PDB file of C-alpha atoms and ligand atoms in Angstrom:
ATOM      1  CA  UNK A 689      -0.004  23.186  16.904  1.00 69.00           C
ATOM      2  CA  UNK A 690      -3.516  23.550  18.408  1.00 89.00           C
ATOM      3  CA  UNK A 691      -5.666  20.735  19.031  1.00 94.00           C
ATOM      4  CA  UNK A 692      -7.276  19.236  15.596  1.00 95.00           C
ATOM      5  CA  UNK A 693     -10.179  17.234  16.526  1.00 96.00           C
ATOM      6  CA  UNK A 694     -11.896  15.193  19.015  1.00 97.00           C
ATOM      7  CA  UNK A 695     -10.669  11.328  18.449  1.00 96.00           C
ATOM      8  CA  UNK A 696     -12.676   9.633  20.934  1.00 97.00           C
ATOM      9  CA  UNK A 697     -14.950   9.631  24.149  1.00 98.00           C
ATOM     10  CA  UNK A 698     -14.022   6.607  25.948  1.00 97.00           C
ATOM     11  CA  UNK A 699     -16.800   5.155  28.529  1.00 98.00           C
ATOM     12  CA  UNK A 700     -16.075   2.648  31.021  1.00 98.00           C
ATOM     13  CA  UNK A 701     -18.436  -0.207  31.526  1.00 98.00           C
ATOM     14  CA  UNK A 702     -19.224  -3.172  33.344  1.00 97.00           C
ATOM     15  CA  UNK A 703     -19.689  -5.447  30.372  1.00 96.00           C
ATOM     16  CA  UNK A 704     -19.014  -4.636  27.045  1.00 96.00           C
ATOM     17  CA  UNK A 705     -22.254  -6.891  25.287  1.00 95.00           C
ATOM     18  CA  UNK A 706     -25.064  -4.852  27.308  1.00 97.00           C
ATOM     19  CA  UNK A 707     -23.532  -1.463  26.581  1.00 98.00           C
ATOM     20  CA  UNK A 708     -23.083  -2.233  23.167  1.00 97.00           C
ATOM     21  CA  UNK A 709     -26.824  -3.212  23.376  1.00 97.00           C
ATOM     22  CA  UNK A 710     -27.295   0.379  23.863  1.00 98.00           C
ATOM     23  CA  UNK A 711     -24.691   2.237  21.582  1.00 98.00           C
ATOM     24  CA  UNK A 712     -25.113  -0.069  18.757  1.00 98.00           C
ATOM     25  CA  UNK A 713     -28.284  -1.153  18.893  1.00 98.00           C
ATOM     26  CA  UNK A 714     -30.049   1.454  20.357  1.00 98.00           C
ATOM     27  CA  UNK A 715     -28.584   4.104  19.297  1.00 98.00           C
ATOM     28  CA  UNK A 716     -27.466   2.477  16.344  1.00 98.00           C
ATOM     29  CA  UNK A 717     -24.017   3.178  15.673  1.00 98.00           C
ATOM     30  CA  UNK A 718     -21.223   1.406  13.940  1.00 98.00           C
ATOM     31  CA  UNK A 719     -19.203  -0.828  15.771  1.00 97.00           C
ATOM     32  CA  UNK A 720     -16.109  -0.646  13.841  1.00 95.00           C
ATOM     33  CA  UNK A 721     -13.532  -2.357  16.032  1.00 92.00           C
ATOM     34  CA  UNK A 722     -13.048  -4.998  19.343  1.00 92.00           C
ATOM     35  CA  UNK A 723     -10.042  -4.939  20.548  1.00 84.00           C
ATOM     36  CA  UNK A 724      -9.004  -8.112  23.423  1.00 84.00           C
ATOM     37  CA  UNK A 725      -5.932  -6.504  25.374  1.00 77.00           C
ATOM     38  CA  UNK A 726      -4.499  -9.959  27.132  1.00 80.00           C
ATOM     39  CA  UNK A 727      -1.780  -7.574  28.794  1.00 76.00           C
ATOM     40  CA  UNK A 728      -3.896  -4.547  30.151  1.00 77.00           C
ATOM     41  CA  UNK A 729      -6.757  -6.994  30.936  1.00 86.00           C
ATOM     42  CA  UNK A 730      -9.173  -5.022  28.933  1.00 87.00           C
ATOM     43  CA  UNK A 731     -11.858  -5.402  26.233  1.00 91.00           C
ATOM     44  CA  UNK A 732     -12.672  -2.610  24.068  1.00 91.00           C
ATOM     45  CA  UNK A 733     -15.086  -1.573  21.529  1.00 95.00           C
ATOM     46  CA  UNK A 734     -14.785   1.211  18.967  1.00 95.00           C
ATOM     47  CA  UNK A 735     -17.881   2.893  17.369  1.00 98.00           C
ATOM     48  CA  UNK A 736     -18.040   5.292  14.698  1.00 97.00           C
ATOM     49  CA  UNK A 737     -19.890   8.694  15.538  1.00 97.00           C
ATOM     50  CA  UNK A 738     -19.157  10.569  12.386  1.00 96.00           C
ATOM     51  CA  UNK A 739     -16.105  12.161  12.173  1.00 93.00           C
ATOM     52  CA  UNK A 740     -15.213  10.575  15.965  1.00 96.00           C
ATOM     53  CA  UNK A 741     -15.567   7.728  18.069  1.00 97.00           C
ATOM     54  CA  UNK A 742     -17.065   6.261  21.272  1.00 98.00           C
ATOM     55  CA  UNK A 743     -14.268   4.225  23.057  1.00 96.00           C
ATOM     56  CA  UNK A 744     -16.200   1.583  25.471  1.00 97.00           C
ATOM     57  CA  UNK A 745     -13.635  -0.487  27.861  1.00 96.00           C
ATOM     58  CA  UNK A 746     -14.259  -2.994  30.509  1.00 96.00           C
ATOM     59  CA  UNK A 747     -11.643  -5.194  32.148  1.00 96.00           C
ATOM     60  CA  UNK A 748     -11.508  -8.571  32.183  1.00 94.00           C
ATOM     61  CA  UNK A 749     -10.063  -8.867  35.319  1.00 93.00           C
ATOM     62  CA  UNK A 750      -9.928  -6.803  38.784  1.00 91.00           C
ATOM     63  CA  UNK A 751      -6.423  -5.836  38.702  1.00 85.00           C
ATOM     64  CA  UNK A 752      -6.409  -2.994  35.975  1.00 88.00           C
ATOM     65  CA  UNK A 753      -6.792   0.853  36.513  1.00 88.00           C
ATOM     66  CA  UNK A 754     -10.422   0.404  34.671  1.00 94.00           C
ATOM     67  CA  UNK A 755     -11.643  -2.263  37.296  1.00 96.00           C
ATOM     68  CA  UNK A 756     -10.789  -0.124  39.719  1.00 94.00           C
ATOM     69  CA  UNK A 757     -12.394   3.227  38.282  1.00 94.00           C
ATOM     70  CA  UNK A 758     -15.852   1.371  38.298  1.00 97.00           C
ATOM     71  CA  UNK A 759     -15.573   0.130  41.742  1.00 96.00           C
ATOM     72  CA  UNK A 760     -14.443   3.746  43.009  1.00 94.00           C
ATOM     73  CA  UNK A 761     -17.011   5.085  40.365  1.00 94.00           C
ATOM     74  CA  UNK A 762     -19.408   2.814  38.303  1.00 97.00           C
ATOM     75  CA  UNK A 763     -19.568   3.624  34.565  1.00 98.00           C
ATOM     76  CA  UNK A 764     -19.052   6.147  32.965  1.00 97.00           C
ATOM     77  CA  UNK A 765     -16.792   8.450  31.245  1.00 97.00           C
ATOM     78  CA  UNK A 766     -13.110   8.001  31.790  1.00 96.00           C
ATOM     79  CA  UNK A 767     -11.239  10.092  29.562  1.00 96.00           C
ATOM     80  CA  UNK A 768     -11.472  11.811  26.067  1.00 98.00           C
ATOM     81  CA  UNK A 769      -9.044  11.751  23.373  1.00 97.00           C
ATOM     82  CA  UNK A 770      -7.897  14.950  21.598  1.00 98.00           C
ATOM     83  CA  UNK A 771      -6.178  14.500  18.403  1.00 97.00           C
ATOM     84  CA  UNK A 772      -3.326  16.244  17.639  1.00 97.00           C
ATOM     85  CA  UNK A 773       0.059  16.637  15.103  1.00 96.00           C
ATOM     86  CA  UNK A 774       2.745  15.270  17.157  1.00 96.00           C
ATOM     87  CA  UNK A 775       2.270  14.450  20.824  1.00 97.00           C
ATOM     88  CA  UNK A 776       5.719  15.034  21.827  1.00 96.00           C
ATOM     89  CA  UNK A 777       5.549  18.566  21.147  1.00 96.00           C
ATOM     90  CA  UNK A 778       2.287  19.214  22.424  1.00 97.00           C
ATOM     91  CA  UNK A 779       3.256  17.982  25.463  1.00 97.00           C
ATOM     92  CA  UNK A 780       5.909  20.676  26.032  1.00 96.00           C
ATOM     93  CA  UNK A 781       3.586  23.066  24.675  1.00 96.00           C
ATOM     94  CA  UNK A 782       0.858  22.213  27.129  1.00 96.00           C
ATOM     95  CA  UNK A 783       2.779  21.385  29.629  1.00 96.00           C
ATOM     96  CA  UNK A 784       4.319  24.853  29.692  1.00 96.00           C
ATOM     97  CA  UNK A 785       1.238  25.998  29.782  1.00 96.00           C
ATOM     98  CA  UNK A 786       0.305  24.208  33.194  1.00 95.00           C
ATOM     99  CA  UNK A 787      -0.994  20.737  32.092  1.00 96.00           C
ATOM    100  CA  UNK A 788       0.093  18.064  34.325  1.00 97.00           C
ATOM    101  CA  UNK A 789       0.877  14.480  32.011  1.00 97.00           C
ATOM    102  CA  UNK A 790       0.710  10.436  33.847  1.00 94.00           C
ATOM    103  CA  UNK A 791       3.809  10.229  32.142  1.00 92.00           C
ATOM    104  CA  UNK A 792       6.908  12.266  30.415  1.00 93.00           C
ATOM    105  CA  UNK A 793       6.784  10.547  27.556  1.00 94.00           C
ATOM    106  CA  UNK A 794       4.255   9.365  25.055  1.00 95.00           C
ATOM    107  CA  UNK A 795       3.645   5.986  24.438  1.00 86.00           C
ATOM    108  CA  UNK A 796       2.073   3.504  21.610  1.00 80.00           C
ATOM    109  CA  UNK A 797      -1.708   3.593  22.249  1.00 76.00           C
ATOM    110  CA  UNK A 798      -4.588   2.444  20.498  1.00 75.00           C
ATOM    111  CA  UNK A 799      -4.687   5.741  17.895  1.00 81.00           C
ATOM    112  CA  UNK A 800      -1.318   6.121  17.542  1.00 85.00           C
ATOM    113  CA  UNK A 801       0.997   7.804  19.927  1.00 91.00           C
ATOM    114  CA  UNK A 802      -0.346   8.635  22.887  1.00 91.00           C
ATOM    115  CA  UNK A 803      -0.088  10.260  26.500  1.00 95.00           C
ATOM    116  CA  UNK A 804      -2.553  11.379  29.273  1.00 94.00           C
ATOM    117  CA  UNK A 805      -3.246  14.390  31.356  1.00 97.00           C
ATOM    118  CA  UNK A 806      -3.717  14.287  34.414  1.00 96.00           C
ATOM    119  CA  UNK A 807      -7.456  14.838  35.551  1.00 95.00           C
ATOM    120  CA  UNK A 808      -6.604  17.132  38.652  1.00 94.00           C
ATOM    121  CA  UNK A 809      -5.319  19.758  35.581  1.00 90.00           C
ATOM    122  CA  UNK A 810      -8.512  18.854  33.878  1.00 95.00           C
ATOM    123  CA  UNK A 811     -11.257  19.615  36.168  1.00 95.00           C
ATOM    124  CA  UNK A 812     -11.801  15.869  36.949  1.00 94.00           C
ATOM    125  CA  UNK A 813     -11.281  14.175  33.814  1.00 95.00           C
ATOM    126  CA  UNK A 814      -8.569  12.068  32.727  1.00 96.00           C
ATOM    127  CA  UNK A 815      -7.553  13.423  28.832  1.00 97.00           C
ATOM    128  CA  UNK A 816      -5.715  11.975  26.619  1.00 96.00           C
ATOM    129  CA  UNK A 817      -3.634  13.523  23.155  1.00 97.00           C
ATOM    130  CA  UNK A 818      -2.913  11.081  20.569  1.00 95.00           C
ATOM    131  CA  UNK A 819      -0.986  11.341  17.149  1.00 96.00           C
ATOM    132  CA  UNK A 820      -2.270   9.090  14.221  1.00 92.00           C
ATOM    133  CA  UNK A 821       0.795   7.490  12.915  1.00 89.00           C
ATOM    134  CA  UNK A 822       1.598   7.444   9.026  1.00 79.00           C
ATOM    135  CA  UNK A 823       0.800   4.215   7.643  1.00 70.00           C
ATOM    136  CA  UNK A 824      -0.762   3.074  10.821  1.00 55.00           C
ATOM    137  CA  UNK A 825      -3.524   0.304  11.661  1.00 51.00           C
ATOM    138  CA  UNK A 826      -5.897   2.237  13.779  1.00 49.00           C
ATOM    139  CA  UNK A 827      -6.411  -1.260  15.922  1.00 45.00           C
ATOM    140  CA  UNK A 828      -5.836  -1.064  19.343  1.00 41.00           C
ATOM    141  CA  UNK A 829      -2.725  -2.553  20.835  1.00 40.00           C
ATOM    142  CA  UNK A 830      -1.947  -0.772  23.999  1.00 39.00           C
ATOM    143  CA  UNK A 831      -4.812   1.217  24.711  1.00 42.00           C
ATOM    144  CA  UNK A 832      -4.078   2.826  28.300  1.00 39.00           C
ATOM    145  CA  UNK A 833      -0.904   1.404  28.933  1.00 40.00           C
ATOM    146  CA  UNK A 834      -0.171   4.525  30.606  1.00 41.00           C
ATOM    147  CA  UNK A 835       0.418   3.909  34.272  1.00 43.00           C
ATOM    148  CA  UNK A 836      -2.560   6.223  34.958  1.00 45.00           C
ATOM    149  CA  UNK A 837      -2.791   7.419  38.596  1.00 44.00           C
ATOM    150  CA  UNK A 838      -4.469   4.368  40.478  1.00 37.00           C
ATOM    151  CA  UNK A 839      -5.936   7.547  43.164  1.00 39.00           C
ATOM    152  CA  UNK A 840      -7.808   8.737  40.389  1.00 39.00           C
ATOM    153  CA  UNK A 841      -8.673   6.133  38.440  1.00 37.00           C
TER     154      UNK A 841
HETATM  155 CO1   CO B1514      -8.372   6.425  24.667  1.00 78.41          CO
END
């Protein structure tokens, strides 16, 4: 089950309002989605770019992985989302295949089912898989819930 598409590029900013003064305004795409996670301390904002999206998140307060990826890093990209037909299997798949996940398990994201690769097995980035669920509101709920390596990001 190869890889389908590219979900989403996910950018992490310092506030969500002036970047979308770029993305949206500037650049003029659609913001189709903002998502308030009370439990991950994060704010996110979806925008379309055709058959993709732009992911931007910002935390709301200084004890999340994102908080502490901008004061390690300053914005800018923190992972990308592949899409793919079920997660579970394309972790064994890729795993076999030398792909180091967060976590052994996928977990409820914001597009579905989700899980993360590590982004010492991806030449510095952090990359996610996700599975659309059936049926499923593409809101975000737990967008990076994954206990993502707090050394990296
Ligand atoms: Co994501």
């Amino acid at each position: 089950m190869p890889i389908k598409k590219l979900n989403h590029v996910s950018i992490a900013v310092d506030d969500l309002d002036q970047a979308l003064a770029f993305y949206r305004d500037v650049l003029g795409l659609e913001l189709t989605r903002r998502v308030r996670l009370e439990d991950r301390q994060l704010d996110i904002a979806f925008l379309r770019v055709g058959e993709t999206e732009l992911e931007l998140i910002t935390p709301l307060s200084a004890d999340n992985t994102v908080a502490r990826f901008l004061e390690r890093r300053g914005q800018g990209l923190h992972h990308i989302c592949f899409e793919v037909d079920d997660v579970a299997a394309e972790m064994r798949t890729l795993s076999a295949r030398g792909a180091e996940f967060v976590e052994s398990e996928p977990h409820p994201g914001a597009v579905g089912l989700v899980s993360f690769i590590h982004p010492s097995s991806a030449n510095g980035v952090l990359v996610e898989i996700n599975q659309v669920l059936a049926g499923a509101e593409p809101a975000a709920t737990h967008e990076l819930s994954a206990p993502v390596d707090p050394g990296v990001v």
